[in-house]
PDB file of C-alpha atoms in Angstrom:
ATOM      1  CA  MET A   5      91.625   1.130  91.976  1.00 33.00           C
ATOM      2  CA  ILE A   6      91.751   4.702  90.626  1.00 34.00           C
ATOM      3  CA  ARG A   7      88.834   5.704  92.875  1.00 34.00           C
ATOM      4  CA  LEU A   8      90.736   4.359  95.909  1.00 33.00           C
ATOM      5  CA  LEU A   9      93.847   6.278  94.885  1.00 31.00           C
ATOM      6  CA  VAL A  10      91.878   9.508  94.440  1.00 33.00           C
ATOM      7  CA  SER A  11      90.189   8.956  97.802  1.00 36.00           C
ATOM      8  CA  ALA A  12      93.557   8.370  99.478  1.00 36.00           C
ATOM      9  CA  VAL A  13      95.009  11.519  97.919  1.00 36.00           C
ATOM     10  CA  LEU A  14      92.017  13.598  99.025  1.00 38.00           C
ATOM     11  CA  SER A  15      92.146  12.124 102.521  1.00 39.00           C
ATOM     12  CA  THR A  16      95.822  12.965 102.751  1.00 38.00           C
ATOM     13  CA  ALA A  17      95.089  16.487 101.504  1.00 41.00           C
ATOM     14  CA  LEU A  18      92.790  16.966 104.481  1.00 41.00           C
ATOM     15  CA  LEU A  19      95.586  15.986 106.849  1.00 40.00           C
ATOM     16  CA  LEU A  20      98.525  17.778 105.232  1.00 34.00           C
ATOM     17  CA  PRO A  21      98.745  21.300 103.767  1.00 34.00           C
ATOM     18  CA  SER A  22      98.485  21.243  99.989  1.00 35.00           C
ATOM     19  CA  VAL A  23     100.229  23.404  97.450  1.00 32.00           C
ATOM     20  CA  SER A  24      98.392  26.547  96.407  1.00 33.00           C
ATOM     21  CA  LEU A  25      98.129  26.865  92.641  1.00 34.00           C
ATOM     22  CA  ALA A  26      98.233  30.202  90.827  1.00 35.00           C
ATOM     23  CA  GLN A  27      94.539  30.005  89.947  1.00 50.00           C
ATOM     24  CA  GLY A  28      93.590  29.225  93.533  1.00 77.00           C
ATOM     25  CA  ILE A  29      93.467  26.435  96.034  1.00 86.00           C
ATOM     26  CA  ASP A  30      91.799  23.542  94.250  1.00 86.00           C
ATOM     27  CA  SER A  31      91.950  20.931  97.013  1.00 87.00           C
ATOM     28  CA  PRO A  32      91.422  21.279 100.761  1.00 90.00           C
ATOM     29  CA  LYS A  33      94.348  23.034 102.476  1.00 94.00           C
ATOM     30  CA  GLN A  34      94.555  22.788 106.251  1.00 95.00           C
ATOM     31  CA  THR A  35      95.503  26.200 107.673  1.00 95.00           C
ATOM     32  CA  SER A  36      95.073  25.444 111.390  1.00 95.00           C
ATOM     33  CA  ASP A  37      94.037  22.594 113.670  1.00 95.00           C
ATOM     34  CA  ASN A  38      90.417  22.755 112.573  1.00 97.00           C
ATOM     35  CA  ILE A  39      90.237  25.004 109.473  1.00 98.00           C
ATOM     36  CA  TRP A  40      90.512  23.954 105.830  1.00 97.00           C
ATOM     37  CA  VAL A  41      90.183  26.340 102.883  1.00 98.00           C
ATOM     38  CA  MET A  42      89.758  25.810  99.164  1.00 97.00           C
ATOM     39  CA  GLY A  43      88.054  26.847  95.971  1.00 96.00           C
ATOM     40  CA  VAL A  44      84.697  25.317  95.074  1.00 95.00           C
ATOM     41  CA  PRO A  45      84.450  21.779  96.486  1.00 96.00           C
ATOM     42  CA  ASP A  46      82.851  19.045  94.451  1.00 95.00           C
ATOM     43  CA  LYS A  47      80.708  16.219  95.794  1.00 96.00           C
ATOM     44  CA  GLU A  48      83.752  14.019  96.463  1.00 95.00           C
ATOM     45  CA  ASP A  49      85.544  16.829  98.350  1.00 95.00           C
ATOM     46  CA  ILE A  50      82.503  17.198 100.612  1.00 97.00           C
ATOM     47  CA  ALA A  51      82.250  13.424 101.183  1.00 96.00           C
ATOM     48  CA  THR A  52      85.965  13.113 101.933  1.00 95.00           C
ATOM     49  CA  PHE A  53      85.845  16.078 104.311  1.00 96.00           C
ATOM     50  CA  ALA A  54      82.924  14.480 106.181  1.00 97.00           C
ATOM     51  CA  GLN A  55      84.611  11.061 106.303  1.00 96.00           C
ATOM     52  CA  SER A  56      87.783  12.700 107.667  1.00 95.00           C
ATOM     53  CA  GLY A  57      85.929  14.257 110.599  1.00 97.00           C
ATOM     54  CA  GLY A  58      84.590  17.434 108.992  1.00 98.00           C
ATOM     55  CA  ASP A  59      81.639  19.132 110.667  1.00 98.00           C
ATOM     56  CA  VAL A  60      80.892  22.491 109.020  1.00 98.00           C
ATOM     57  CA  VAL A  61      81.099  23.962 105.511  1.00 98.00           C
ATOM     58  CA  ILE A  62      81.007  27.744 105.026  1.00 98.00           C
ATOM     59  CA  SER A  63      80.537  28.988 101.470  1.00 98.00           C
ATOM     60  CA  LEU A  64      81.571  32.523 100.538  1.00 98.00           C
ATOM     61  CA  LEU A  65      80.249  32.203  96.987  1.00 98.00           C
ATOM     62  CA  SER A  66      77.918  34.941  95.793  1.00 97.00           C
ATOM     63  CA  VAL A  67      74.209  34.206  95.477  1.00 97.00           C
ATOM     64  CA  GLU A  68      74.658  33.990  91.702  1.00 97.00           C
ATOM     65  CA  GLU A  69      77.543  31.515  92.060  1.00 96.00           C
ATOM     66  CA  MET A  70      75.430  29.343  94.365  1.00 96.00           C
ATOM     67  CA  SER A  71      72.561  29.311  91.877  1.00 94.00           C
ATOM     68  CA  GLY A  72      72.078  25.757  90.644  1.00 91.00           C
ATOM     69  CA  SER A  73      74.676  24.370  93.027  1.00 94.00           C
ATOM     70  CA  GLU A  74      73.965  21.082  94.758  1.00 97.00           C
ATOM     71  CA  GLU A  75      76.354  21.843  97.596  1.00 97.00           C
ATOM     72  CA  THR A  76      73.656  22.247 100.225  1.00 96.00           C
ATOM     73  CA  SER A  77      72.255  18.801  99.449  1.00 97.00           C
ATOM     74  CA  TRP A  78      75.761  17.266  99.372  1.00 97.00           C
ATOM     75  CA  THR A  79      76.544  18.677 102.802  1.00 98.00           C
ATOM     76  CA  SER A  80      73.238  17.581 104.313  1.00 97.00           C
ATOM     77  CA  GLN A  81      73.650  14.079 102.831  1.00 97.00           C
ATOM     78  CA  GLN A  82      76.983  13.886 104.662  1.00 98.00           C
ATOM     79  CA  GLY A  83      75.560  15.222 107.938  1.00 98.00           C
ATOM     80  CA  LEU A  84      77.537  18.462 107.719  1.00 98.00           C
ATOM     81  CA  ALA A  85      76.256  21.863 108.805  1.00 98.00           C
ATOM     82  CA  PHE A  86      76.200  24.368 105.926  1.00 98.00           C
ATOM     83  CA  PHE A  87      76.401  28.155 106.154  1.00 98.00           C
ATOM     84  CA  HIS A  88      76.412  30.729 103.382  1.00 98.00           C
ATOM     85  CA  VAL A  89      77.988  34.180 103.708  1.00 98.00           C
ATOM     86  CA  PRO A  90      77.494  35.657 100.217  1.00 98.00           C
ATOM     87  CA  VAL A  91      80.592  37.602  99.156  1.00 98.00           C
ATOM     88  CA  ASN A  92      79.965  39.189  95.780  1.00 97.00           C
ATOM     89  CA  GLY A  93      83.474  39.369  94.357  1.00 96.00           C
ATOM     90  CA  ALA A  94      85.764  42.205  95.438  1.00 97.00           C
ATOM     91  CA  THR A  95      82.812  44.415  96.414  1.00 98.00           C
ATOM     92  CA  GLY A  96      81.781  41.793  98.966  1.00 98.00           C
ATOM     93  CA  VAL A  97      85.118  41.999 100.763  1.00 98.00           C
ATOM     94  CA  THR A  98      83.829  44.095 103.661  1.00 98.00           C
ATOM     95  CA  PHE A  99      84.168  44.346 107.402  1.00 96.00           C
ATOM     96  CA  GLU A 100      80.568  43.133 107.712  1.00 97.00           C
ATOM     97  CA  ASN A 101      81.347  39.926 105.831  1.00 98.00           C
ATOM     98  CA  ALA A 102      84.611  39.431 107.763  1.00 98.00           C
ATOM     99  CA  ARG A 103      82.595  39.789 110.977  1.00 97.00           C
ATOM    100  CA  ALA A 104      79.922  37.339 109.735  1.00 98.00           C
ATOM    101  CA  LEU A 105      82.641  34.789 108.977  1.00 98.00           C
ATOM    102  CA  ASP A 106      84.227  35.457 112.369  1.00 98.00           C
ATOM    103  CA  ARG A 107      80.926  34.789 114.183  1.00 98.00           C
ATOM    104  CA  LEU A 108      80.544  31.444 112.411  1.00 98.00           C
ATOM    105  CA  LEU A 109      84.146  30.462 113.147  1.00 98.00           C
ATOM    106  CA  LEU A 110      83.746  31.396 116.817  1.00 97.00           C
ATOM    107  CA  THR A 111      80.388  29.633 117.123  1.00 98.00           C
ATOM    108  CA  HIS A 112      81.888  26.442 115.700  1.00 98.00           C
ATOM    109  CA  ALA A 113      85.415  26.780 117.118  1.00 97.00           C
ATOM    110  CA  ASP A 114      85.274  23.239 118.495  1.00 98.00           C
ATOM    111  CA  LYS A 115      84.425  21.768 115.083  1.00 98.00           C
ATOM    112  CA  ASN A 116      86.334  21.012 111.869  1.00 98.00           C
ATOM    113  CA  ILE A 117      85.435  23.701 109.341  1.00 98.00           C
ATOM    114  CA  MET A 118      85.896  24.065 105.586  1.00 98.00           C
ATOM    115  CA  VAL A 119      85.654  27.623 104.226  1.00 98.00           C
ATOM    116  CA  HIS A 120      85.551  28.137 100.472  1.00 98.00           C
ATOM    117  CA  CYS A 121      84.752  30.465  97.611  1.00 97.00           C
ATOM    118  CA  ALA A 122      85.602  30.025  93.917  1.00 96.00           C
ATOM    119  CA  SER A 123      89.401  29.996  94.378  1.00 96.00           C
ATOM    120  CA  SER A 124      89.974  30.830  98.082  1.00 97.00           C
ATOM    121  CA  ASN A 125      90.899  34.432  97.173  1.00 97.00           C
ATOM    122  CA  ARG A 126      87.870  35.873  99.009  1.00 98.00           C
ATOM    123  CA  VAL A 127      88.448  33.409 101.847  1.00 98.00           C
ATOM    124  CA  GLY A 128      91.971  34.763 102.284  1.00 98.00           C
ATOM    125  CA  ALA A 129      90.803  38.369 102.019  1.00 98.00           C
ATOM    126  CA  LEU A 130      88.238  37.922 104.805  1.00 98.00           C
ATOM    127  CA  PHE A 131      90.733  36.044 106.970  1.00 98.00           C
ATOM    128  CA  ALA A 132      93.181  38.954 106.510  1.00 98.00           C
ATOM    129  CA  LEU A 133      90.556  41.547 107.488  1.00 98.00           C
ATOM    130  CA  ARG A 134      89.538  39.414 110.443  1.00 97.00           C
ATOM    131  CA  ALA A 135      93.183  39.068 111.540  1.00 98.00           C
ATOM    132  CA  ALA A 136      93.761  42.828 111.493  1.00 98.00           C
ATOM    133  CA  TRP A 137      90.439  44.268 112.614  1.00 95.00           C
ATOM    134  CA  LEU A 138      89.303  41.599 115.045  1.00 94.00           C
ATOM    135  CA  ASP A 139      92.522  39.921 116.194  1.00 95.00           C
ATOM    136  CA  GLY A 140      94.677  43.062 116.227  1.00 97.00           C
ATOM    137  CA  LEU A 141      97.497  41.814 113.996  1.00 98.00           C
ATOM    138  CA  SER A 142      99.663  44.288 112.089  1.00 98.00           C
ATOM    139  CA  THR A 143      98.864  44.926 108.438  1.00 97.00           C
ATOM    140  CA  GLU A 144     101.777  42.778 107.238  1.00 98.00           C
ATOM    141  CA  GLN A 145     100.881  39.933 109.621  1.00 98.00           C
ATOM    142  CA  ALA A 146      97.244  40.106 108.513  1.00 98.00           C
ATOM    143  CA  LEU A 147      98.216  40.075 104.840  1.00 98.00           C
ATOM    144  CA  GLU A 148     100.342  36.984 105.482  1.00 98.00           C
ATOM    145  CA  VAL A 149      97.333  35.304 107.125  1.00 98.00           C
ATOM    146  CA  GLY A 150      95.351  36.208 104.018  1.00 98.00           C
ATOM    147  CA  ARG A 151      97.971  34.727 101.707  1.00 97.00           C
ATOM    148  CA  GLN A 152      98.075  31.507 103.742  1.00 97.00           C
ATOM    149  CA  HIS A 153      94.311  31.231 103.293  1.00 98.00           C
ATOM    150  CA  GLY A 154      94.384  31.783  99.514  1.00 97.00           C
ATOM    151  CA  MET A 155      94.337  35.556  98.985  1.00 97.00           C
ATOM    152  CA  THR A 156      95.912  36.552  95.677  1.00 97.00           C
ATOM    153  CA  SER A 157      94.430  39.316  93.494  1.00 97.00           C
ATOM    154  CA  LEU A 158      92.486  40.869  96.402  1.00 98.00           C
ATOM    155  CA  GLU A 159      95.656  41.674  98.348  1.00 98.00           C
ATOM    156  CA  ASP A 160      95.889  45.251  97.022  1.00 98.00           C
ATOM    157  CA  LYS A 161      92.262  45.964  97.980  1.00 98.00           C
ATOM    158  CA  VAL A 162      92.716  44.457 101.440  1.00 98.00           C
ATOM    159  CA  SER A 163      95.976  46.345 101.958  1.00 97.00           C
ATOM    160  CA  LYS A 164      94.218  49.643 101.154  1.00 97.00           C
ATOM    161  CA  MET A 165      91.327  48.755 103.469  1.00 97.00           C
ATOM    162  CA  LEU A 166      93.738  48.022 106.319  1.00 97.00           C
ATOM    163  CA  ALA A 167      95.592  51.304 105.722  1.00 94.00           C
ATOM    164  CA  LYS A 168      92.459  53.327 106.533  1.00 88.00           C
TER     165      LYS A 168
END
């Protein structure tokens, strides 16, 4: 009974935007028709995403954070494509990584995609850089895109990068 309730809540979370918590986005948050963001997914998050029509998982965790993770096997067991763009904390918030994420999003634009890091802070930062540098949005519009995708403590860094 509890397992069914948890499954129903997670399934609903994939369909409706969830509330962002101060420490990050801890369950899938839908930010557009085919994009979900979150902190580190667990095995059940991956399974629920796949069962709800998910196709692609993009991890922005650093190499060290991925060490010992079973995420690649969880995604392959569910038939999901898995991509890793290592973003090493604040120092990994770069145009190169924003561009790498952009290429993956464009390549899989017709698919349902989950993008995650530890809390969604780096996810939001790269989405903000992408919005400004690649989509031509103003700094304030790009920062809002970043916030919607989970950016919190990296906002000052991203704001300074966009001011250059």
